[in-house]
XYZ file of C-alpha atoms in Angstrom:
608
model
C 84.422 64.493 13.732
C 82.560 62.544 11.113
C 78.737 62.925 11.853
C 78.246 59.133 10.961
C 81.120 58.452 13.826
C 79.623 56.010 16.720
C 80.477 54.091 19.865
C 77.937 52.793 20.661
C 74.696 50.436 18.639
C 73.308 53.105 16.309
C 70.445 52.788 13.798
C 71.334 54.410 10.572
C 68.494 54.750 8.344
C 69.497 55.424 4.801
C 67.759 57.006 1.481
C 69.042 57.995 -2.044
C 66.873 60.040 -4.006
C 68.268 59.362 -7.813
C 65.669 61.823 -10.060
C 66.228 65.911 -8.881
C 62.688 66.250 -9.279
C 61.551 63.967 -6.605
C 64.690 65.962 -4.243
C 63.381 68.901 -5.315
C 62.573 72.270 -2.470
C 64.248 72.289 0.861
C 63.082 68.564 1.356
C 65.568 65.559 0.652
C 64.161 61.798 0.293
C 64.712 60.696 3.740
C 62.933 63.772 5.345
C 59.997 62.679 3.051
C 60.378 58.496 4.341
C 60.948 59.769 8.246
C 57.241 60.514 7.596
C 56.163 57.450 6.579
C 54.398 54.447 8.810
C 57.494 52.316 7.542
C 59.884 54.074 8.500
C 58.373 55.102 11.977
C 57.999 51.246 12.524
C 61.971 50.278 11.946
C 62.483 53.664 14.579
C 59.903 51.741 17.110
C 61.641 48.024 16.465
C 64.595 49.739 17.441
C 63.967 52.024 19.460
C 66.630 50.999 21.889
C 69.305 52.446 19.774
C 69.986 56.342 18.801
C 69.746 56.418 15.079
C 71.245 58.616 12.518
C 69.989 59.831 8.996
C 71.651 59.244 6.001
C 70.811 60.391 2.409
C 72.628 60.531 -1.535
C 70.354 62.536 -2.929
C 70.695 63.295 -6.831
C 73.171 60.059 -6.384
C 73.260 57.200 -9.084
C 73.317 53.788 -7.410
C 73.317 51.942 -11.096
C 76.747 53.770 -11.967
C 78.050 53.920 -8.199
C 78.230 57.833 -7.146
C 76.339 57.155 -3.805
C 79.321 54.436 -3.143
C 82.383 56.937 -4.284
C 81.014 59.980 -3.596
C 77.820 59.967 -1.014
C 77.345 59.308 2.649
C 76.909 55.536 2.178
C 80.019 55.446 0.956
C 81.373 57.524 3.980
C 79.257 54.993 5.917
C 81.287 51.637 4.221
C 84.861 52.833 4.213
C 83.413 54.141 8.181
C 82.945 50.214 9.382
C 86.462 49.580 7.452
C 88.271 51.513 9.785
C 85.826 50.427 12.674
C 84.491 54.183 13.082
C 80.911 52.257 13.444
C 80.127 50.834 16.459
C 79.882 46.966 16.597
C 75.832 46.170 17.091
C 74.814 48.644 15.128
C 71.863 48.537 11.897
C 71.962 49.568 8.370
C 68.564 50.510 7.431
C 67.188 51.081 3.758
C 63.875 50.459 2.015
C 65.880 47.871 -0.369
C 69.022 46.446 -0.854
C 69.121 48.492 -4.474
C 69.153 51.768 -2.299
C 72.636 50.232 -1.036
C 74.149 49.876 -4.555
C 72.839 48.921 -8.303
C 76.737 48.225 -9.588
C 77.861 44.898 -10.800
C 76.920 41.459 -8.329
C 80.726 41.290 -7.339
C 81.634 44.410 -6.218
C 78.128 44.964 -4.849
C 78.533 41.671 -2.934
C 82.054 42.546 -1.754
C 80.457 45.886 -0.372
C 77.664 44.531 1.554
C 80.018 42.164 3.117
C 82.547 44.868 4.511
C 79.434 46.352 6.314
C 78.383 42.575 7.539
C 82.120 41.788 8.503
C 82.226 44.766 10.641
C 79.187 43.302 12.750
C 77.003 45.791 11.037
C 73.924 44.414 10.026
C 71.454 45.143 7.189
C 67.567 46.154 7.723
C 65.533 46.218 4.647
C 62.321 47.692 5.666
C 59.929 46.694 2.780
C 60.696 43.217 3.500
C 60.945 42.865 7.101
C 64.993 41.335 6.572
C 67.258 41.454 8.628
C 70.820 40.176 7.301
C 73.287 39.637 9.461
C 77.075 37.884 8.370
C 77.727 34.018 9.173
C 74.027 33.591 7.791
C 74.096 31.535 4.437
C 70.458 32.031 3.784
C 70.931 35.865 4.423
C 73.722 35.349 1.806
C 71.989 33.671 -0.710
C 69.300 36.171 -0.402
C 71.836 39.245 -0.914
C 72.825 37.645 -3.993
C 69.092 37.123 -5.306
C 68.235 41.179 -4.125
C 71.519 42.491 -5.505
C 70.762 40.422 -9.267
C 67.556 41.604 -9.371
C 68.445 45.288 -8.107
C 71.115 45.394 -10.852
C 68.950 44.139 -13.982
C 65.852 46.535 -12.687
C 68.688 49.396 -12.389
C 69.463 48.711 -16.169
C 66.170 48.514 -17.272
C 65.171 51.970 -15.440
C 68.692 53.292 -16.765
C 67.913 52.582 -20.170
C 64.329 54.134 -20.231
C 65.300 57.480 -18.461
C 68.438 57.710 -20.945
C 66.212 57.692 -23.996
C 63.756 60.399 -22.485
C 66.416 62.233 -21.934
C 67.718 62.111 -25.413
C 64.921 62.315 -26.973
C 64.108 65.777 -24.717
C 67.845 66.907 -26.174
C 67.375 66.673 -29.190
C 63.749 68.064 -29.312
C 65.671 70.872 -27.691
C 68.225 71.440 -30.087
C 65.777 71.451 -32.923
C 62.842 74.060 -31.661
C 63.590 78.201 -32.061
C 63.375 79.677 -28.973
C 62.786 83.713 -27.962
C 65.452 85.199 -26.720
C 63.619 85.602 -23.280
C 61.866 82.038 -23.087
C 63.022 79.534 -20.349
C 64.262 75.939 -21.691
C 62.722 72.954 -20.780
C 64.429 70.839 -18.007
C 65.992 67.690 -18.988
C 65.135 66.084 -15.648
C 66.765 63.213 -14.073
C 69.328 62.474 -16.195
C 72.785 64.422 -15.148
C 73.292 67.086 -11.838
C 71.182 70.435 -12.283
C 73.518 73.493 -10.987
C 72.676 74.779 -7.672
C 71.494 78.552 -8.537
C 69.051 77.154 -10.866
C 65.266 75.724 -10.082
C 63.944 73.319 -12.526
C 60.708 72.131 -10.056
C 57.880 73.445 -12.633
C 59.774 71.293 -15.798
C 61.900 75.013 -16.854
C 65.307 75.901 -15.814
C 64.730 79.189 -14.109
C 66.774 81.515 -11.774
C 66.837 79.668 -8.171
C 64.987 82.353 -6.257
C 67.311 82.345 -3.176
C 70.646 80.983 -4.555
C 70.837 82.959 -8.204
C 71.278 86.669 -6.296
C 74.333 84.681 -4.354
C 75.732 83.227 -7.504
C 75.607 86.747 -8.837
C 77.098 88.117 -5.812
C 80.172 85.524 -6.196
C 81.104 86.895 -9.646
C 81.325 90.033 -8.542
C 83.619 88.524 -5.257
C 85.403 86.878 -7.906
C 85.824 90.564 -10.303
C 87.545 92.107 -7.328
C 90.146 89.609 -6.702
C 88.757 87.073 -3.472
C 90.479 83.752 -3.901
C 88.143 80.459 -2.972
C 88.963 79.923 0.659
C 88.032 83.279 1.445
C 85.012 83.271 -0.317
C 83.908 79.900 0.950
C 84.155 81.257 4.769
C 82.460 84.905 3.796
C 79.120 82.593 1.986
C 79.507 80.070 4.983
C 78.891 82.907 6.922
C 75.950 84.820 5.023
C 74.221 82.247 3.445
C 72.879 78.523 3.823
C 74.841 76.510 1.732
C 73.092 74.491 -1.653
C 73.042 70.380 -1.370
C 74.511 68.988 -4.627
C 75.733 66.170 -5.352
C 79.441 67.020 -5.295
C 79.176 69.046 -2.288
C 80.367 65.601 -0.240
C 80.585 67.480 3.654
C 76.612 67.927 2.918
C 76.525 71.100 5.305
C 78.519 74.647 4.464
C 79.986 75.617 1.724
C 82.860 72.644 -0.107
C 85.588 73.988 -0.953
C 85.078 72.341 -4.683
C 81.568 74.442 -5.177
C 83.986 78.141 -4.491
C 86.759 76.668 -6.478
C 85.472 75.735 -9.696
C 82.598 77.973 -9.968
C 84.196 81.029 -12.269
C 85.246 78.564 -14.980
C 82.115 76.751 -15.329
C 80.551 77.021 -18.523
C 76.842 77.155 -17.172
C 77.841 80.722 -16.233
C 77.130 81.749 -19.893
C 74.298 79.301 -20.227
C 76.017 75.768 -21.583
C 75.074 72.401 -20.325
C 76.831 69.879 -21.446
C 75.008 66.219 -21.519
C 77.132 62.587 -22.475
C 74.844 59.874 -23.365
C 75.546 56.098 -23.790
C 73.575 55.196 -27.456
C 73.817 52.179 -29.731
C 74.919 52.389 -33.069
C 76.108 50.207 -36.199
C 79.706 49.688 -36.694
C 79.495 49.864 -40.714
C 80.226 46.394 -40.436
C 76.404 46.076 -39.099
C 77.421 45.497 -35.222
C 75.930 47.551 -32.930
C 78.266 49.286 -30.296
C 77.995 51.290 -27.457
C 79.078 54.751 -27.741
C 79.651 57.900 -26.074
C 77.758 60.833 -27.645
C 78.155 64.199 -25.973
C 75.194 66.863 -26.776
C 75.677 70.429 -26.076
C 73.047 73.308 -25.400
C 74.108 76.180 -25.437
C 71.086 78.717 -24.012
C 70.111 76.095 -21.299
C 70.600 77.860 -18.519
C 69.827 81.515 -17.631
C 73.366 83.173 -18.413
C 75.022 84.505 -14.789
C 77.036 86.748 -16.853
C 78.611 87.461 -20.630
C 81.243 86.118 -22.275
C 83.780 89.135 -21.693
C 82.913 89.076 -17.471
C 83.396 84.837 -18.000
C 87.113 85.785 -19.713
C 87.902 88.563 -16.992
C 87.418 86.272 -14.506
C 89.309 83.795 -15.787
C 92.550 86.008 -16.073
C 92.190 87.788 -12.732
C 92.418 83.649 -11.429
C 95.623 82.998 -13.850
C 97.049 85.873 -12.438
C 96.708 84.741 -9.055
C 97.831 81.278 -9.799
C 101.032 82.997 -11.140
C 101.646 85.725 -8.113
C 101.593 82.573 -5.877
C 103.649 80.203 -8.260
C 106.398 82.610 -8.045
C 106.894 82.396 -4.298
C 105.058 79.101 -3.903
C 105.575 76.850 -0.223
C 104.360 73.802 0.922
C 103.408 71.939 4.031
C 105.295 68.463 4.327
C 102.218 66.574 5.684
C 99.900 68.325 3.802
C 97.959 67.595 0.581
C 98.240 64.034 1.243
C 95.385 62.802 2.638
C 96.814 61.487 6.142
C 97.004 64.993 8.424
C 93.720 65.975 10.171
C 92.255 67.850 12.978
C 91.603 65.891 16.274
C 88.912 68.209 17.568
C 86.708 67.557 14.021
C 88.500 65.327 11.744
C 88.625 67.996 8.917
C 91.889 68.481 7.014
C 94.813 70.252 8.145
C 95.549 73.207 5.863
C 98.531 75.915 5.725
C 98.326 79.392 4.969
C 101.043 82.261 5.262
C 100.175 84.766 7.967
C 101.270 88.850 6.908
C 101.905 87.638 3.654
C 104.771 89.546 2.174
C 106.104 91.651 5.068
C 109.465 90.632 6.597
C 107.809 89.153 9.806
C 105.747 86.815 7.270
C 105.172 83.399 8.924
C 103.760 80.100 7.488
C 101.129 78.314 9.889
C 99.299 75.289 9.930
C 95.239 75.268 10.443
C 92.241 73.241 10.489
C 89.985 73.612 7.415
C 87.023 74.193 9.616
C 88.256 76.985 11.547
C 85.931 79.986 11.688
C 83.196 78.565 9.351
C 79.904 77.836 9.969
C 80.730 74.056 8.663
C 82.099 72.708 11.939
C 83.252 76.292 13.824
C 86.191 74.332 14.853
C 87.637 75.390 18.430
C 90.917 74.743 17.107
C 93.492 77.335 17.042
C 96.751 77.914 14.697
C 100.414 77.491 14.875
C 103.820 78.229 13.352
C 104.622 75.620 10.956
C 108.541 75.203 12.583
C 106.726 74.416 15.268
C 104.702 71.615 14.557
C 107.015 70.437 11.950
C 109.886 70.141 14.443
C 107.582 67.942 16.309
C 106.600 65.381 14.130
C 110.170 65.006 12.332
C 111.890 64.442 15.949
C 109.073 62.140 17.710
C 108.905 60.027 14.045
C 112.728 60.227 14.892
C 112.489 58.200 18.284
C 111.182 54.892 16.625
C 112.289 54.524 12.979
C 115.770 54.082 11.941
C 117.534 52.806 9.044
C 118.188 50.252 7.787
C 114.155 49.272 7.886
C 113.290 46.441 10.141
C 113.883 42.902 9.057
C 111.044 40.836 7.765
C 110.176 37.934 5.829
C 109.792 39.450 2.594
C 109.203 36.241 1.195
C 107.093 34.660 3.368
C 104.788 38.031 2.909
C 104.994 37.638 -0.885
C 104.113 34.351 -0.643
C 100.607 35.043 1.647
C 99.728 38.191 -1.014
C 99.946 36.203 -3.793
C 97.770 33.440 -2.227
C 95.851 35.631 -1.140
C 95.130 37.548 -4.537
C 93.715 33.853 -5.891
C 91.211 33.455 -3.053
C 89.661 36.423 -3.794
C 89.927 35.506 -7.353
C 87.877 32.133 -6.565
C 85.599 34.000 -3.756
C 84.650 36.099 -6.959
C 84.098 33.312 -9.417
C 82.043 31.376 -7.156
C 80.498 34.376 -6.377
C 79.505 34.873 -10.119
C 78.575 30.854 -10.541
C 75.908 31.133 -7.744
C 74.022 34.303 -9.769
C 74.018 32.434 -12.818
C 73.579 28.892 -11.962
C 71.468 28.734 -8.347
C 72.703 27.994 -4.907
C 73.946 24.559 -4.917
C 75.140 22.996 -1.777
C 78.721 22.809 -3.457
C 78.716 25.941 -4.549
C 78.118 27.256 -1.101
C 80.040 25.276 0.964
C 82.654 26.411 -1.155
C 82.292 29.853 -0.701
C 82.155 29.037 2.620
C 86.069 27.604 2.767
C 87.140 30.039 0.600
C 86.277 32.848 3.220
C 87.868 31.204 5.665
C 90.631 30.812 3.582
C 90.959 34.353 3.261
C 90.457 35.756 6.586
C 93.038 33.145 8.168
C 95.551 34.849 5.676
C 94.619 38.276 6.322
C 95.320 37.003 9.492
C 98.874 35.963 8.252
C 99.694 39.469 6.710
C 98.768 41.734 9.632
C 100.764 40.111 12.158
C 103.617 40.198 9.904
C 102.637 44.184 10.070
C 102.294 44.076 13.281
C 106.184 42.510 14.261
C 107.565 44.888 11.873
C 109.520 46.165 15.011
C 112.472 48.796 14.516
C 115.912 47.077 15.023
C 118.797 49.614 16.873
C 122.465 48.584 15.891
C 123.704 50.042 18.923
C 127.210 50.079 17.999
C 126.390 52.229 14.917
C 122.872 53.453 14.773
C 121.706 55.225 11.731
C 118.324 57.394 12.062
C 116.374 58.400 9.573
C 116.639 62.089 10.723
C 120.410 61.799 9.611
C 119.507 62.081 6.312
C 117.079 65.390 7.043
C 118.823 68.514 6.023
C 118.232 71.597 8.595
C 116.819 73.596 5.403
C 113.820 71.547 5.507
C 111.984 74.238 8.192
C 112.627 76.613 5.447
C 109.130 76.446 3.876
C 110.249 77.832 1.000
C 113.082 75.485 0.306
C 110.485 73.674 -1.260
C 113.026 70.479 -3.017
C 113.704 69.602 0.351
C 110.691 69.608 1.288
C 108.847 67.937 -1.651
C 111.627 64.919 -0.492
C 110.122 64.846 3.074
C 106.850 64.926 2.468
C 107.285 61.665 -0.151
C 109.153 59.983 2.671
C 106.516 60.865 5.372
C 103.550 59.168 2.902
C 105.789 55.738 2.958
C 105.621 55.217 6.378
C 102.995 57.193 8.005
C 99.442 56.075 7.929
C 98.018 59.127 9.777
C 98.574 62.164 11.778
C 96.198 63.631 14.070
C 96.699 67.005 15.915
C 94.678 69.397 18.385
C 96.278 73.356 18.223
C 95.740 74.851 20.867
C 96.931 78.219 22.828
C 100.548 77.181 23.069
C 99.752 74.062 22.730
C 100.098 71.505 19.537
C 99.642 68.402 20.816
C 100.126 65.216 17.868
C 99.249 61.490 17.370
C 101.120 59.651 14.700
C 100.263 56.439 13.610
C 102.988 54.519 11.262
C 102.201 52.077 8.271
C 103.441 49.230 11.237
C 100.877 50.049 13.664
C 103.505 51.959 15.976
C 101.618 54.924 17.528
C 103.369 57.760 18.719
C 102.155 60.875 20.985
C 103.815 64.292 21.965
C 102.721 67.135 23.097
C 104.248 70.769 21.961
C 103.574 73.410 24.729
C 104.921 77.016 25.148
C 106.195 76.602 21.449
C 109.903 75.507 23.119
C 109.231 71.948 24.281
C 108.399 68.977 23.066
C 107.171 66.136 25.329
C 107.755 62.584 24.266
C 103.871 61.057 25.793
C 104.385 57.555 25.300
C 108.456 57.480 24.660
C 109.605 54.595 27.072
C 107.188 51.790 24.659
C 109.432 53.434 21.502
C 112.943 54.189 21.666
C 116.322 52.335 23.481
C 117.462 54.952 26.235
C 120.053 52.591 27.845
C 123.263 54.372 26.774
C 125.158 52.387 29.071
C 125.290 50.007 26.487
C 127.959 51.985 25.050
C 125.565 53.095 22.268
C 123.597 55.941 21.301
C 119.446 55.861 21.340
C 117.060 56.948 18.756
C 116.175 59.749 21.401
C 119.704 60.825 21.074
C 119.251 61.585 17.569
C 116.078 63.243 18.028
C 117.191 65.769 20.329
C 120.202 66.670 18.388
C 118.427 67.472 15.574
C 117.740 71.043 14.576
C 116.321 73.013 11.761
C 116.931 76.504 10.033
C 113.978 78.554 9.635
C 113.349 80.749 6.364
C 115.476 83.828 8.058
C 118.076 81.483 8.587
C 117.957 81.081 12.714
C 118.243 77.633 13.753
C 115.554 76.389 15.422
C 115.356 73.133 18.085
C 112.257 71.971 20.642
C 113.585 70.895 23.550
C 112.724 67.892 25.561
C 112.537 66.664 28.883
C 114.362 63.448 28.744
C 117.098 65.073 28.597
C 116.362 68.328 30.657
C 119.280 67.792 33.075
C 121.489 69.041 29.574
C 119.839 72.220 29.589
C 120.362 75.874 31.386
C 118.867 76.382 34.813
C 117.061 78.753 33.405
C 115.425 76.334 30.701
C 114.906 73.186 33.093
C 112.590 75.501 35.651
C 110.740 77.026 32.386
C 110.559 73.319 31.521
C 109.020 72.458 34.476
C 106.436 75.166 34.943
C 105.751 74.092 31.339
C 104.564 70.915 32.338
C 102.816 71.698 35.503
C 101.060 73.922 33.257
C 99.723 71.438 30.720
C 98.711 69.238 33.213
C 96.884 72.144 35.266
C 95.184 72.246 31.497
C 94.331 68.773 31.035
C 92.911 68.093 34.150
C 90.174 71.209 33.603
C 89.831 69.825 29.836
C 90.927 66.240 28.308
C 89.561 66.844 25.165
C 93.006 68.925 24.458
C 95.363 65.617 24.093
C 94.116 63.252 21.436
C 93.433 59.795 22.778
């Protein structure tokens, strides 16, 4: 689960750190403010509430990388989804901590923390800004102009320092043995290299490991396996791109044999002015290369090596390639942590070879997830049947135009919010002006209004004389994971209509949360890897076939797939266990007395 997750009022006190040299050791920013009076004060004023750290360190708030890729950014798109509890406090030691980007989107930011009854403490100041409070908002806009001008002041300065350290670099002789000056905060320093006395030296604890993953690397260990054997060994380096903040990322094992700074390089892009020929001055985009800036990890024939011994593997796998059909698209994820579900192939290349499904934080030291593995016919069967029971084709009638009518108006009161927006930072709060604003945002949230109950009644119609599911048009191959065409066309379906899958594998147990684009939510529970049970089935599906029709259940529980080895393969269910052998129904049974035996020791295995 997301460490900034909360249910109830939290206090979330927040730092970035933008220059490495002030992040610099084992201590980040916000361990250095916790110390502070000022900090201890906001702690006291609200004491009532649990708080939580936050920091970006390393993270640009002029050009946006603590919004895109750094816990505050977690934090924002947290209170869209309403992962932060309602009450809760936003604490920074200015408003420029919370972004230095242009007024607009920095005002529409601050405003999706405010709208999700989140409010803002800034602690050199003593504010507190809540929404609904003009004269908070009229202050946001006066913090966030002048954060943004100071930004590109400050931006500007440490740009031409920079440069003018490049170039001084490019043009002195160094010995072959001499350490290169550090060209501090300007660009991301890599994580096996120290630059805290002004040289770029070996890091003293994470250079042996970055020599240690070449040599992994040499004798064939792909990046997953090497990200759980350092997880394991070693504390893992913060950087800026490492976005889980704790273990190992996946991006750090991944892309580390074809960096460049392995041999030395840094590469450095800097933003100068220069004449046109026409005597304008433009903006451009110089890059500046040096090539001995670094220590070298290795030589250029180990960099090559490694870089075929990875082709190679890219090719042994192309040739027999398979895919999950919920993976690699952002919306399958583990209910026990909230990490990404993965797939791997189990006694790869023997005939009793298996594909499975996993959660990325299984047996690492990043979340030591308790969550187990299963057979990817097996959860897959699941999710294409109980998706079955409440979409059919063709889709649900709705007012397309009335929806395409609220979108569009919608589109120009954000377009107006925005200009108004703009107006206010260059010409002063004026009562019109305001009051304007004001309208417009009611405007706005009455049609968002609008658009989500249209979601909302976007209710699946039966034609019980002659239903058509979607499951009709699923060919049995599709189990097959290597059949990968048909799977490819699955998994492009699944991302038009689902908005998120969440599942909890357990010891014969896979039990699955679906939640489609509409808002329908759908849970079932997988046990003894032959039945499927249908959790909240009577709000979903039409069951009455004395109608003289046939159900989306019906259609469910006829479909079937063919595995890889080409046995067919079906989940059974119990709304329809008076079908089955005797045999089956009591198996059935003890099934379910045994899940609920389960559940009643430990809740925690059925997603919510």
């Amino acid at each position: 689960m997301n460490k900034l997750y909360s249910t109830r009022p939290t206090l979330y006190l927040y730092s970035r750190v933008s220059d490495e040299r002030q992040a610099q050791g084992r201590k980040s920013g916000i361990h250095r403010q916790t110390e502070s009076d000022l900090v201890d004060k906001v702690k006291a004023k609200f004491s009532h509430m649990p708080f939580i750290y936050m920091s970006d360190p390393g993270a640009s708030g002029y050009h946006g990388t603590n919004i895109d890729k750094g816990e505050l950014g977690d934090f924002i798109r947290l209170c869209e989804n309403g992962g932060v509890a309602q009450g809760s406090i936003l604490a920074m030691e200015e408003l420029d901590r919370f972004t230095r980007l242009g007024i607009s989107r920095a005002q529409i930011l601050v405003n999706t923390v405010l709208t999700s009854d989140v409010k803002i403490y800034l602690w050199n100041k003593g504010k507190l800004l809540a929404e609904n409070d003009l004269h908070a908002a009229l202050d946001i806009l006066l913090e966030l102009q002048g954060a943004h001008a100071y930004s590109k002041k400050i931006s500007k300065r440490v740009t031409g320092t920079a440069l003018d350290k490049v170039k001084a670099i490019l043009g002195a002789e160094r010995k072959p043995d001499e350490l290169c000056p550090a060209v501090g905060g300007f660009g991301h320093t890599k994580w096996w290299a120290d630059i805290s006395d002004g040289f770029v030296r070996p890091h003293p604890y994470y250079w042996p490991i970055a020599k240690e993953m070449i040599q992994l690397t040499l004798e064939g260990m792909g990046h997953m396996k090497m990200r759980e054997y350092l997880s394991e060994k070693y504390e893992s380096p913060r950087t800026a791109h490492n976005k889980n903040k704790t273990g190992w990322g996946a991006n750090i094992t991944r892309t580390f044999h074809s960096s460049e700074a392995l041999l030395g390089v840094k590469r450095i892009n800097i933003k100068e002015e220069e004449e046109d020929g026409y005597g304008n001055k433009i903006v451009v985009q110089n890059e500046y290369v040096i090539p001995d800036y670094y220590p070298p990890l290795c030589d250029l024939e180990t960099f090559e090596k490694m870089a075929a011994i990875k082709q190679k593997n890219r090719t042994n796998k192309a040739e027999n390639k398979a895919t999950g059909i919920f993976t690699g698209i952002d919306i399958c994820r583990c209910g026990f942590c909230g990490l990404t579900i993965n797939t791997f192939r189990s006694k790869c290349g023997k005939p009793n070879e298996t594909f499975r499904y996993k959660c990325a934080g299984m047996n690492t030291r990043i979340t030591d997830c308790q969550g187990k593995t299963v057979d990817s016919k097996i959860i897959e069967t699941a999710v294409i049947k109980m998706i079955g029971i409440a979409i059919c084709q063709p889709a649900p009638v709705i007012n397309n135009k009335e929806k395409f009518e609220i979108e569009r108006t919608l589109e120009k009161v954000e377009a107006g919010i925005k200009n108004v927006v703009d107006t206010i930072t260059v010409v002063g709060s004026e009562k019109e002006l305001t009051d304007k604003f004001k309208k417009l945002k009611g405007q706005k949230e009455k049609l968002e209004a609008k658009l989500d109950e249209i979601y909302r009644n976007e209710t699946v119609e039966i034609d019980i004389e002659n239903p058509i599911n979607y499951l009709t048009n699923i060919p049995p191959e599709v189990l097959d994971y290597t059949k990968n065409d048909a799977r490819f066309e699955l998994k492009e379906k699944l991302r038009t209509f689902v908005k998120a899958i969440t599942v909890k594998i357990t010891d014969k147990l896979c039990d699955i949360k679906i939640v489609l684009k509409n808002g329908v939510e759908l849970k079932g529970s997988a046990i003894n890897l032959d039945f499927l049970v249908y959790r909240n089935s009577e709000e979903l599906y039409h069951k009455s076939e004395e109608h003289g029709g046939l159900s989306t259940l019906w259609f469910a529980e006829r479909w079937y797939g063919v595995d890889r080895h080409g046995n067919d393969f079906n989940l059974m269910s119990d709304e329809y266990i008076e079908r089955y052998t005797e045999k089956a129904q009591k198996k059935l049974i003890k099934s379910i007395k045994d899940l609920n035996l389960k559940v009643q020791k430990n809740k925690e295995l059925l997603n919510q």
